[in-house]
CSV table of C-alpha atoms in Angstrom, one decimal:
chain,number,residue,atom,x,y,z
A,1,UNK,CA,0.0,0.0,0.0
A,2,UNK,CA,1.1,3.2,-0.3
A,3,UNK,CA,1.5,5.4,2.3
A,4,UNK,CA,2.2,8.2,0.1
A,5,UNK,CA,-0.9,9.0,-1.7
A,6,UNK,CA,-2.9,10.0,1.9
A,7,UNK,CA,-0.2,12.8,2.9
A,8,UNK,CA,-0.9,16.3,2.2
A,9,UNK,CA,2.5,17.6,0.9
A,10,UNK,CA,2.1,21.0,1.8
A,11,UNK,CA,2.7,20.6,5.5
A,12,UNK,CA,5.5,18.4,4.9
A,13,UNK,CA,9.0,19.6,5.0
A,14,UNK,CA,11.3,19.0,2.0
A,15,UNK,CA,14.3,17.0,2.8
A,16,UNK,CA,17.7,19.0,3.3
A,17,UNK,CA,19.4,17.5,0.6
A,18,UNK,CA,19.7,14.3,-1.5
A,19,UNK,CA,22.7,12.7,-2.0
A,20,UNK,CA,23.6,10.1,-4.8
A,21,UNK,CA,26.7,7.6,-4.3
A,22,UNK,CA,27.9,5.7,-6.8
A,23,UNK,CA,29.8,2.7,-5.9
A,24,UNK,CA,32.1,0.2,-8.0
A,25,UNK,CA,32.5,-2.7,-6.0
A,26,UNK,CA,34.5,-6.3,-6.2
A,27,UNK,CA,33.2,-8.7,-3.8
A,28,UNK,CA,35.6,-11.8,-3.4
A,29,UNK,CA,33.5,-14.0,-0.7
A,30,UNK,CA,30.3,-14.5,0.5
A,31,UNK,CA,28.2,-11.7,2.3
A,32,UNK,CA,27.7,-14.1,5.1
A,33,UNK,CA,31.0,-14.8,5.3
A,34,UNK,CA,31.5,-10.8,6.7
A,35,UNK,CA,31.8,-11.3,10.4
A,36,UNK,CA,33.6,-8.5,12.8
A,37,UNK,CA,33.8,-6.2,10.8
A,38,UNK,CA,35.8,-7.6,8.1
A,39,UNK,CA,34.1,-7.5,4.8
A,40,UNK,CA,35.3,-9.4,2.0
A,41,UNK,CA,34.5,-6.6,-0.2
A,42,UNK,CA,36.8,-3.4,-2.1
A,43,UNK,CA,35.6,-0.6,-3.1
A,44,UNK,CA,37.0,0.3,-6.7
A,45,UNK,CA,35.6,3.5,-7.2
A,46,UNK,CA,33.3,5.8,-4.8
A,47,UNK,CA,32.1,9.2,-6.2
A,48,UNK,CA,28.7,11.3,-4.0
A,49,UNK,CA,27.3,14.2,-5.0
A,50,UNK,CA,24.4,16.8,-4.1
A,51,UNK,CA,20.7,15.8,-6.4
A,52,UNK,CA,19.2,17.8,-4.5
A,53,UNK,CA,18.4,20.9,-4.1
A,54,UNK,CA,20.4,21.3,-7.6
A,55,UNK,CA,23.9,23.1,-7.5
A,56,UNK,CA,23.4,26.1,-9.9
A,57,UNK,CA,26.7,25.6,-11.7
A,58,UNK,CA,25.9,21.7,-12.5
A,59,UNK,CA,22.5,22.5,-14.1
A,60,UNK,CA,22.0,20.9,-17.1
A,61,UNK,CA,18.8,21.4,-19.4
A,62,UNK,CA,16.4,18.4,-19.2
A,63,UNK,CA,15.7,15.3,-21.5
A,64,UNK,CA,13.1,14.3,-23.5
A,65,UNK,CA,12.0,11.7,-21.4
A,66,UNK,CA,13.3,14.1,-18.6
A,67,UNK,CA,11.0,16.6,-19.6
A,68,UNK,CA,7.7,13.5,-20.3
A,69,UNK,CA,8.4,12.1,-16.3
A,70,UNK,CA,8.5,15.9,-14.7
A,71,UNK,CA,5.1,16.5,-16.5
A,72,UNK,CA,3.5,13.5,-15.5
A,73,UNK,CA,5.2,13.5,-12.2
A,74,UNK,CA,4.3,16.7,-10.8
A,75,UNK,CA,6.1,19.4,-9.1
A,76,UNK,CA,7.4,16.8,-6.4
A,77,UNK,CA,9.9,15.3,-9.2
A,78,UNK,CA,13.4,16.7,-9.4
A,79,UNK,CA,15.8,15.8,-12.6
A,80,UNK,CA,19.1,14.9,-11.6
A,81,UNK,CA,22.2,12.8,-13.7
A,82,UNK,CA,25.9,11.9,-12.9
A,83,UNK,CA,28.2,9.7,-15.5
A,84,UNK,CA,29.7,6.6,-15.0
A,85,UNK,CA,33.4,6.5,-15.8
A,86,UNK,CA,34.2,4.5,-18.9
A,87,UNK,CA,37.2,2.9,-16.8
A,88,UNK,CA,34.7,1.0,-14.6
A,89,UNK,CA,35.0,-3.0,-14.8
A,90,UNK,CA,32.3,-4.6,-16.6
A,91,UNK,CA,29.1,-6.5,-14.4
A,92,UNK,CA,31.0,-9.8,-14.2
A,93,UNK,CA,29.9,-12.5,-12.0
A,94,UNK,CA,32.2,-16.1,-11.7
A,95,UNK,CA,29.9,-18.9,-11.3
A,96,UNK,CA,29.6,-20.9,-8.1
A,97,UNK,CA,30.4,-24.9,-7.9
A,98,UNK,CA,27.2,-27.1,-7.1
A,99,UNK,CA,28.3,-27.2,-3.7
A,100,UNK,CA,28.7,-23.3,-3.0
A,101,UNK,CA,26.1,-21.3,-1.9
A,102,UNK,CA,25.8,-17.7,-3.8
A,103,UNK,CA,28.0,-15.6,-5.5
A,104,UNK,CA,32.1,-16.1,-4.8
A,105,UNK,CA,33.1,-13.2,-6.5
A,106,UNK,CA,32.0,-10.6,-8.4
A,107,UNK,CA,32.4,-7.1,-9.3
A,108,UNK,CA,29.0,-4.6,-9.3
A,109,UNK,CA,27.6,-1.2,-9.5
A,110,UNK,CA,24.9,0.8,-8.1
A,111,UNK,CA,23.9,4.1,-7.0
A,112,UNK,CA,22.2,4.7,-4.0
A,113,UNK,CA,20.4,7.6,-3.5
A,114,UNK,CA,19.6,8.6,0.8
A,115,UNK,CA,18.3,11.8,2.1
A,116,UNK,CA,19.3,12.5,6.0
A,117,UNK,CA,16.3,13.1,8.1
A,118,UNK,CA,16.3,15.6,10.6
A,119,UNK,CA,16.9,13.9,13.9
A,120,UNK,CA,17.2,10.6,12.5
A,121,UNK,CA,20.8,10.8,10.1
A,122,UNK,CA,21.2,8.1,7.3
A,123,UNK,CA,19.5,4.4,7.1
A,124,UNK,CA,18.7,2.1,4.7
A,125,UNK,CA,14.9,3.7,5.6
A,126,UNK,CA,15.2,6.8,3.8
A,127,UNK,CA,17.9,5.5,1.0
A,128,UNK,CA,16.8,3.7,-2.5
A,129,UNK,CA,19.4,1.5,-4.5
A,130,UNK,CA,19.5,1.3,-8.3
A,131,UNK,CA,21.9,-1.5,-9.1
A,132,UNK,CA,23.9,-0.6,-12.6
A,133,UNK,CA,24.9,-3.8,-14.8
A,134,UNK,CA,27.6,-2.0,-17.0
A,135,UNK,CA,28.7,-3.9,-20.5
A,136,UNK,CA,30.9,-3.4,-23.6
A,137,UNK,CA,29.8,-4.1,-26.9
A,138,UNK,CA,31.9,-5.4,-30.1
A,139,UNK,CA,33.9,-2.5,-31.6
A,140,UNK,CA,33.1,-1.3,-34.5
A,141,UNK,CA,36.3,-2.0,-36.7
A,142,UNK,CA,37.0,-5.7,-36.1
A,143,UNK,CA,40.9,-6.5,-36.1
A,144,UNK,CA,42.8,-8.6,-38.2
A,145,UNK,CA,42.2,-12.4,-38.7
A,146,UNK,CA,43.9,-14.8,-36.5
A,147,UNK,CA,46.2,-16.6,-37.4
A,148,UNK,CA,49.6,-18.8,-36.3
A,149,UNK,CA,51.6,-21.4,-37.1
A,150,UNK,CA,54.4,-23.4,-35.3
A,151,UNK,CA,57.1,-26.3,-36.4
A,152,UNK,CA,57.7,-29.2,-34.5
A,153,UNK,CA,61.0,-31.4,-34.7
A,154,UNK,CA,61.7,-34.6,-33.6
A,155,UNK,CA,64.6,-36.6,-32.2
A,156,UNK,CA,66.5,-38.7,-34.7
A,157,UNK,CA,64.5,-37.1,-37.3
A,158,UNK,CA,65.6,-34.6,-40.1
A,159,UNK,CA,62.2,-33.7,-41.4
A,160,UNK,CA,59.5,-31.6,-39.0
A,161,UNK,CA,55.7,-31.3,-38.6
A,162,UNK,CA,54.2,-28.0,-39.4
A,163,UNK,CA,50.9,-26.8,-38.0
A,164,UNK,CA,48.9,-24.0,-39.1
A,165,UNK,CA,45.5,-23.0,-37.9
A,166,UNK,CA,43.3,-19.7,-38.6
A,167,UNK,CA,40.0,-18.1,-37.6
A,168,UNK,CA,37.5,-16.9,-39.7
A,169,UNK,CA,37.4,-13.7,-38.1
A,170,UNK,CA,38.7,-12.2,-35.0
A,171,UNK,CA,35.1,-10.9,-33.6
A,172,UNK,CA,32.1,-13.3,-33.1
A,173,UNK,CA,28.9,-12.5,-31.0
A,174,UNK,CA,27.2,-14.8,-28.0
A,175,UNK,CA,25.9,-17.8,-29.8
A,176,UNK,CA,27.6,-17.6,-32.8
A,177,UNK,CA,29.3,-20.4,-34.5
A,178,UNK,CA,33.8,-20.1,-34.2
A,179,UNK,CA,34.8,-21.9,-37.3
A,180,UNK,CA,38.7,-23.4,-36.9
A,181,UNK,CA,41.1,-23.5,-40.1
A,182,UNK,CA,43.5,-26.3,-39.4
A,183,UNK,CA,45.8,-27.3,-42.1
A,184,UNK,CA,48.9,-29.9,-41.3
A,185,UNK,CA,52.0,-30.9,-43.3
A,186,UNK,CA,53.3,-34.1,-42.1
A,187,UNK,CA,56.9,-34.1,-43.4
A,188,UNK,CA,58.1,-36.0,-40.0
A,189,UNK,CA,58.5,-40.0,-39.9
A,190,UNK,CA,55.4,-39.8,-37.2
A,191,UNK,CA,51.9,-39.7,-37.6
A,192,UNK,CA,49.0,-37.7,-36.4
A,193,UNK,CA,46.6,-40.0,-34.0
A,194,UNK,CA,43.8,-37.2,-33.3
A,195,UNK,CA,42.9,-33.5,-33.4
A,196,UNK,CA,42.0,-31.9,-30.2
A,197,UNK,CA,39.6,-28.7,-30.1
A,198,UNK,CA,39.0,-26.2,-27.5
A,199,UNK,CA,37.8,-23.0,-27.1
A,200,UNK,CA,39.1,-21.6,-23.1
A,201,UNK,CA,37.8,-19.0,-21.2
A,202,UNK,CA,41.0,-17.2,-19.0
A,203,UNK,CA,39.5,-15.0,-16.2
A,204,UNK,CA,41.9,-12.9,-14.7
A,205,UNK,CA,41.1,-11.7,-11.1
A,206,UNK,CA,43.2,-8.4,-10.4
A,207,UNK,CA,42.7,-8.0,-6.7
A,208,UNK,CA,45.9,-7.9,-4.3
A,209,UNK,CA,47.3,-10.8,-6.7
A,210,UNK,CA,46.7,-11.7,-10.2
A,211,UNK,CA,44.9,-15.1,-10.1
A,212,UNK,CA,43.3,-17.1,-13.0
A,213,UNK,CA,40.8,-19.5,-13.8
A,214,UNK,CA,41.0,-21.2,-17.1
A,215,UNK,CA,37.7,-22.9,-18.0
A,216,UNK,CA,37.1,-25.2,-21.4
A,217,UNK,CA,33.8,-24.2,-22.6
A,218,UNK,CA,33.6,-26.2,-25.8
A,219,UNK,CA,35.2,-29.2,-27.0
A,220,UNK,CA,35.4,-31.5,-30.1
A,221,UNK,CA,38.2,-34.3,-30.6
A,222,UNK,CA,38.1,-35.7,-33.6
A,223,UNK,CA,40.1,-39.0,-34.8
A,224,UNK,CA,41.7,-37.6,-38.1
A,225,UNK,CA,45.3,-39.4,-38.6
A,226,UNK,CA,47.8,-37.6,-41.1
A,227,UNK,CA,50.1,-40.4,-41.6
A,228,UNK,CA,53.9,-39.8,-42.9
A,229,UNK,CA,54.5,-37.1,-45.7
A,230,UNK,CA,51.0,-36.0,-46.3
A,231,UNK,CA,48.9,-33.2,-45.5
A,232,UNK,CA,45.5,-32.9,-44.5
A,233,UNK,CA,43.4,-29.7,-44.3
A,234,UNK,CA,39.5,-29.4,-42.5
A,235,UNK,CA,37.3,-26.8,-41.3
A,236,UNK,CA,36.2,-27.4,-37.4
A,237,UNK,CA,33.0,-25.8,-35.9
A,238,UNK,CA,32.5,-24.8,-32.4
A,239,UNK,CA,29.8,-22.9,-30.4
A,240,UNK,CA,30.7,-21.7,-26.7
A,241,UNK,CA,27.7,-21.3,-24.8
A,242,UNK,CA,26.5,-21.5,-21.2
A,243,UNK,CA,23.9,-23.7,-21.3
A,244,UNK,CA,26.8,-27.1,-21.6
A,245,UNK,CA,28.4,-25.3,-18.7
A,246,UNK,CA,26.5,-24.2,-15.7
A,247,UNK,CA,27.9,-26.3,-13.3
A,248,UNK,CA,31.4,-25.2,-13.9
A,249,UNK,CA,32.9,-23.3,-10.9
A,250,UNK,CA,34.8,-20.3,-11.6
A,251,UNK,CA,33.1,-19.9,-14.9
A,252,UNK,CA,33.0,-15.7,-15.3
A,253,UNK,CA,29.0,-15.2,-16.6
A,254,UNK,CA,27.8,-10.9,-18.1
A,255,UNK,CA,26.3,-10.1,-14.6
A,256,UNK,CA,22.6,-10.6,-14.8
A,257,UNK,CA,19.7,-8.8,-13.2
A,258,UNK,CA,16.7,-10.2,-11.2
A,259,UNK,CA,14.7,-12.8,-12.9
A,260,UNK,CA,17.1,-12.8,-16.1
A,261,UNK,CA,19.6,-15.1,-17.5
A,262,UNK,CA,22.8,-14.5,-18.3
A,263,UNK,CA,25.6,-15.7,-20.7
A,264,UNK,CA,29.1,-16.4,-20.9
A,265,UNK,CA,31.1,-13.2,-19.8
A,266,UNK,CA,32.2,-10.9,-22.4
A,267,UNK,CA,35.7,-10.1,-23.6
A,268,UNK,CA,37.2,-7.5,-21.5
A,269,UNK,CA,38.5,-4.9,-23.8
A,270,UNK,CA,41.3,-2.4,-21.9
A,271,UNK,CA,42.6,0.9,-23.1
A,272,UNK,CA,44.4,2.2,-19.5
A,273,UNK,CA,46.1,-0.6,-17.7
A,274,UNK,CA,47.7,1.8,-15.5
A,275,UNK,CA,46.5,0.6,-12.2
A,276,UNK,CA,45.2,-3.4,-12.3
A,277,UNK,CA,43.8,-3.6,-9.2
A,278,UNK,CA,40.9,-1.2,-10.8
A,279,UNK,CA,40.0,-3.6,-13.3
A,280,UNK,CA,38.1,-6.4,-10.9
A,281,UNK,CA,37.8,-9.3,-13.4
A,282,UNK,CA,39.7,-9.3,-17.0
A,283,UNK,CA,37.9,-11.6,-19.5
A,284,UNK,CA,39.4,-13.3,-22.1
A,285,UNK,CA,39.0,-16.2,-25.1
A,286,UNK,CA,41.3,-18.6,-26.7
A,287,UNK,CA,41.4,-21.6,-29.2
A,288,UNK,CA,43.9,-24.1,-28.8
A,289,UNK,CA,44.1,-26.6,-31.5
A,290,UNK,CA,46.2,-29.8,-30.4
A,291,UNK,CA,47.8,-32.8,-32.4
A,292,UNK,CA,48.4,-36.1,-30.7
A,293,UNK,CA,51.1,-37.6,-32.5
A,294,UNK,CA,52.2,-41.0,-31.9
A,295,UNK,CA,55.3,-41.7,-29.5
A,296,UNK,CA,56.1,-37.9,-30.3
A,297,UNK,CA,54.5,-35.9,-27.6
A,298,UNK,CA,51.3,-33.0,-28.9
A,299,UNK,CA,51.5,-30.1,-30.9
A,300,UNK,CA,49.5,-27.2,-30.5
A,301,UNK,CA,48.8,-23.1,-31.2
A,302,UNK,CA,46.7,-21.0,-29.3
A,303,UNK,CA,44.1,-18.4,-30.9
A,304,UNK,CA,42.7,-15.3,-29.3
A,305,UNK,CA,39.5,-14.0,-30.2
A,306,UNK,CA,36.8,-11.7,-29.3
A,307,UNK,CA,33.6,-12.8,-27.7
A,308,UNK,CA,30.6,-10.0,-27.2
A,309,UNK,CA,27.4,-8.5,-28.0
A,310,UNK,CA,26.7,-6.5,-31.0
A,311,UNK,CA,26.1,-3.2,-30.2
A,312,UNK,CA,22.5,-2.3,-30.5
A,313,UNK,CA,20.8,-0.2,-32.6
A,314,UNK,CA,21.3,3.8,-31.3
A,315,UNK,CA,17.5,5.3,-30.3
A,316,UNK,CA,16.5,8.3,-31.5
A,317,UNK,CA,18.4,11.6,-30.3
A,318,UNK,CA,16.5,13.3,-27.6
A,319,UNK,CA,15.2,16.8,-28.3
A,320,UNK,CA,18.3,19.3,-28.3
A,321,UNK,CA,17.8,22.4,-26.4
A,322,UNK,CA,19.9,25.8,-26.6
A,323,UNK,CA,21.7,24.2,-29.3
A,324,UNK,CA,23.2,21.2,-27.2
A,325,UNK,CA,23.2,17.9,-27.5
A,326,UNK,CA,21.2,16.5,-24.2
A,327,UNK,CA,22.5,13.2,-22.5
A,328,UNK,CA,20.5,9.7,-23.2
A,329,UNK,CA,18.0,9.6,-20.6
A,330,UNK,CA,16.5,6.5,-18.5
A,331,UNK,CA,13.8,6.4,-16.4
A,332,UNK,CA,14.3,4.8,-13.1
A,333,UNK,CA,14.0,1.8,-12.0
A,334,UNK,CA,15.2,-1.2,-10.1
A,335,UNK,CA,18.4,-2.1,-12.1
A,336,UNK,CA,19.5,-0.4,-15.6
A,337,UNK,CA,22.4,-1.4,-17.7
A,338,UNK,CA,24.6,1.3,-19.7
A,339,UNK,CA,27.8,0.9,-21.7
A,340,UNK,CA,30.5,3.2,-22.6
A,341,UNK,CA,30.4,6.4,-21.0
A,342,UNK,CA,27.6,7.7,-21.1
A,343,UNK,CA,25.2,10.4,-18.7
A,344,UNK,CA,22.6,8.7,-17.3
A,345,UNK,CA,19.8,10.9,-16.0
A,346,UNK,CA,17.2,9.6,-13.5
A,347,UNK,CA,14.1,11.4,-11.4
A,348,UNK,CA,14.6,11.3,-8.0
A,349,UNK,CA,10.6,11.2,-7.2
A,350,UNK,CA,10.8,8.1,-5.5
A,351,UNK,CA,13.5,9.6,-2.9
A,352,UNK,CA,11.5,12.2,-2.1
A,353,UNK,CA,8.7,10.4,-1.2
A,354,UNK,CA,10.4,8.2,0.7
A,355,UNK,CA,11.3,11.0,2.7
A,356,UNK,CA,8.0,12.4,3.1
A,357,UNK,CA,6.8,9.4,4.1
A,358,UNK,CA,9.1,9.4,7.1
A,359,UNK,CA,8.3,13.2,7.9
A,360,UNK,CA,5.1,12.4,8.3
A,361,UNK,CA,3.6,14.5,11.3
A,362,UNK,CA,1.8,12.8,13.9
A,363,UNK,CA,-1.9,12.6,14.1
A,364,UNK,CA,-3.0,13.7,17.7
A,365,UNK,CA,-5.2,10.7,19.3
């Protein structure tokens, strides 16, 4: 029920001020897990500033939508925004083993938005929470194929192995077929038993310490033999997806909001690698293409690729005002995603009445 809608606002008090914090966070353990004061939990990035009442200098002209939620709002609405820096880590979340209960680690934004009562200071009460999944999408320009080779020689033998294996493409999106180029000359004495596939996921956690995880999340072994002084040449096709892997601990997942799925984590793309202990969880993708050769040890060469989204189609530009360009606007709500650095503007309606429903006068008995 709301309270809200029974309260005459003209004998309520406006709020001193409304404050807005937006938080960068990398949790590495369990929230039950925090006992005495010692949260497994750092803060990557902290920024608060004033919503409310507006600082003259930081005005900035409204929105379209901005402008569509004031007038159906009412006068009780105030437009704010603040920016996100584009250096933030990316929403990623590495997947729990069967066993585990909740997230291990994972690094997440919000912005909470609290107003201090007179007399009563700051609590969760008269505070909101907007939790932020932040993404990257697939550059524009893709970058070159990918492509490498490697020779192999073997002990009392003159003549070597050469391996050569190729993508299609350096960029593919979630769900999208990774064909593999393998071509092999066999000028060696030995003989090719199998061909191994993989494509790996490395997930680099840059905390204190660098740690990895390295997860396989396809596979394909196929028994091709390239005997003595041939060559053999095939196309392999895998998909990496998360629905053959959920039960994979340590598996790093796009950080998902409430009552949505989620897929494999993105490729972390990094222009500043100044400081690495900013970054929270560095994403990355490999194919490595193995040869089993007989009483001769394996040969294999590693691929990198991309792995993202496709970056969606831009809305239409908001309504320009004194000549400017206005930021992209989005209404709020529970949890929002952005990418890039962009200004998101919100209404802080919902803080305000949160407060007036807290500076409610008493009703004499």
């Amino acid at each position: 029920m709301n309270q809200t809608s029974s309260i005459q606002h003209n004998h309520l008090p406006l709020p001193p001020a409304v404050f807005v914090t937006l938080t960068c966070a990398f949790r590495y353990g369990r929230e039950d897990l925090d006992v005495l004061g010692l949260s497994f939990r750092k803060d990557l990035y902290i920024s608060t500033f004033q919503a409310f009442p507006p600082v003259p200098e930081e005005r900035k002209s409204n929105s379209r939508l901005q402008e569509r939620l004031l007038k159906k709002l009412g006068q009780h609405a105030h437009p704010f925004y603040f920016t996100i820096p584009q250096n933030l880590p990316c929403s990623v979340t590495l997947q729990p083993g069967p066993e585990d209960t909740g997230k291990v680690r994972h690094t997440h934004t919000h912005a909470s938005l609290s107003c201090p009562l007179i007399g009563r200071g700051l609590c969760r009460r008269n505070s909101v929470r907007l939790v932020i999944r932040k993404v990257q999408y697939a550059p524009e320009k893709p970058g070159p194929q990918p492509m490498v080779e490697t020779t192999r020689s073997f002990l009392m033998s003159d003549r070597s192995l050469h391996l050569e294996a190729s993508l299609d493409k350096e960029l593919y999106y979630h769900g999208e077929p990774i064909s593999v180029n393998v071509h092999v000359t066999n000028n060696s004495t030995k003989t090719v038993k199998r061909v191994k596939i993989s494509v790996r996921q490395y997930a680099d956690i840059c905390l204190f310490s660098t740690a990895q995880y390295k997860c396989p999340v396809a596979q394909l072994e196929a028994d091709d033999q390239v005997s003595s002084s041939s060559t053999f040449c095939k196309v392999y096709t895998l998909t990496p997806t998360l629905d053959k892997n959920r039960e994979k601990r340590g598996l790093a997942l796009d950080g998902k909001l409430k009552h949505e799925d989620t897929n494999l984590a993105s490729s972390t793309i990094v222009k500043d690698v100044t400081n690495k202990e900013v970054l929270g969880i560095l994403v990355s993708y490999r194919v490595k293409v193995k040869l089993v050769v007989s009483r001769g040890g394996d040969v294999s060469v590693e691929l990198p690729f991309i792995l993202m989204h496709p970056k969606p189609v831009e809305p239409p530009a908001s309504r320009p005002q004194s000549g400017q360009s206005t930021p992209r606007a989005a209404a709020m709500s529970p949890s929002s995603h952005f990418h890039g650095n962009h200004s998101i503007t919100c209404v802080c309606v919902c803080v305000l009445q949160l407060c007036q429903r807290w500076t409610r006068p008493s009703t004499p008995t």
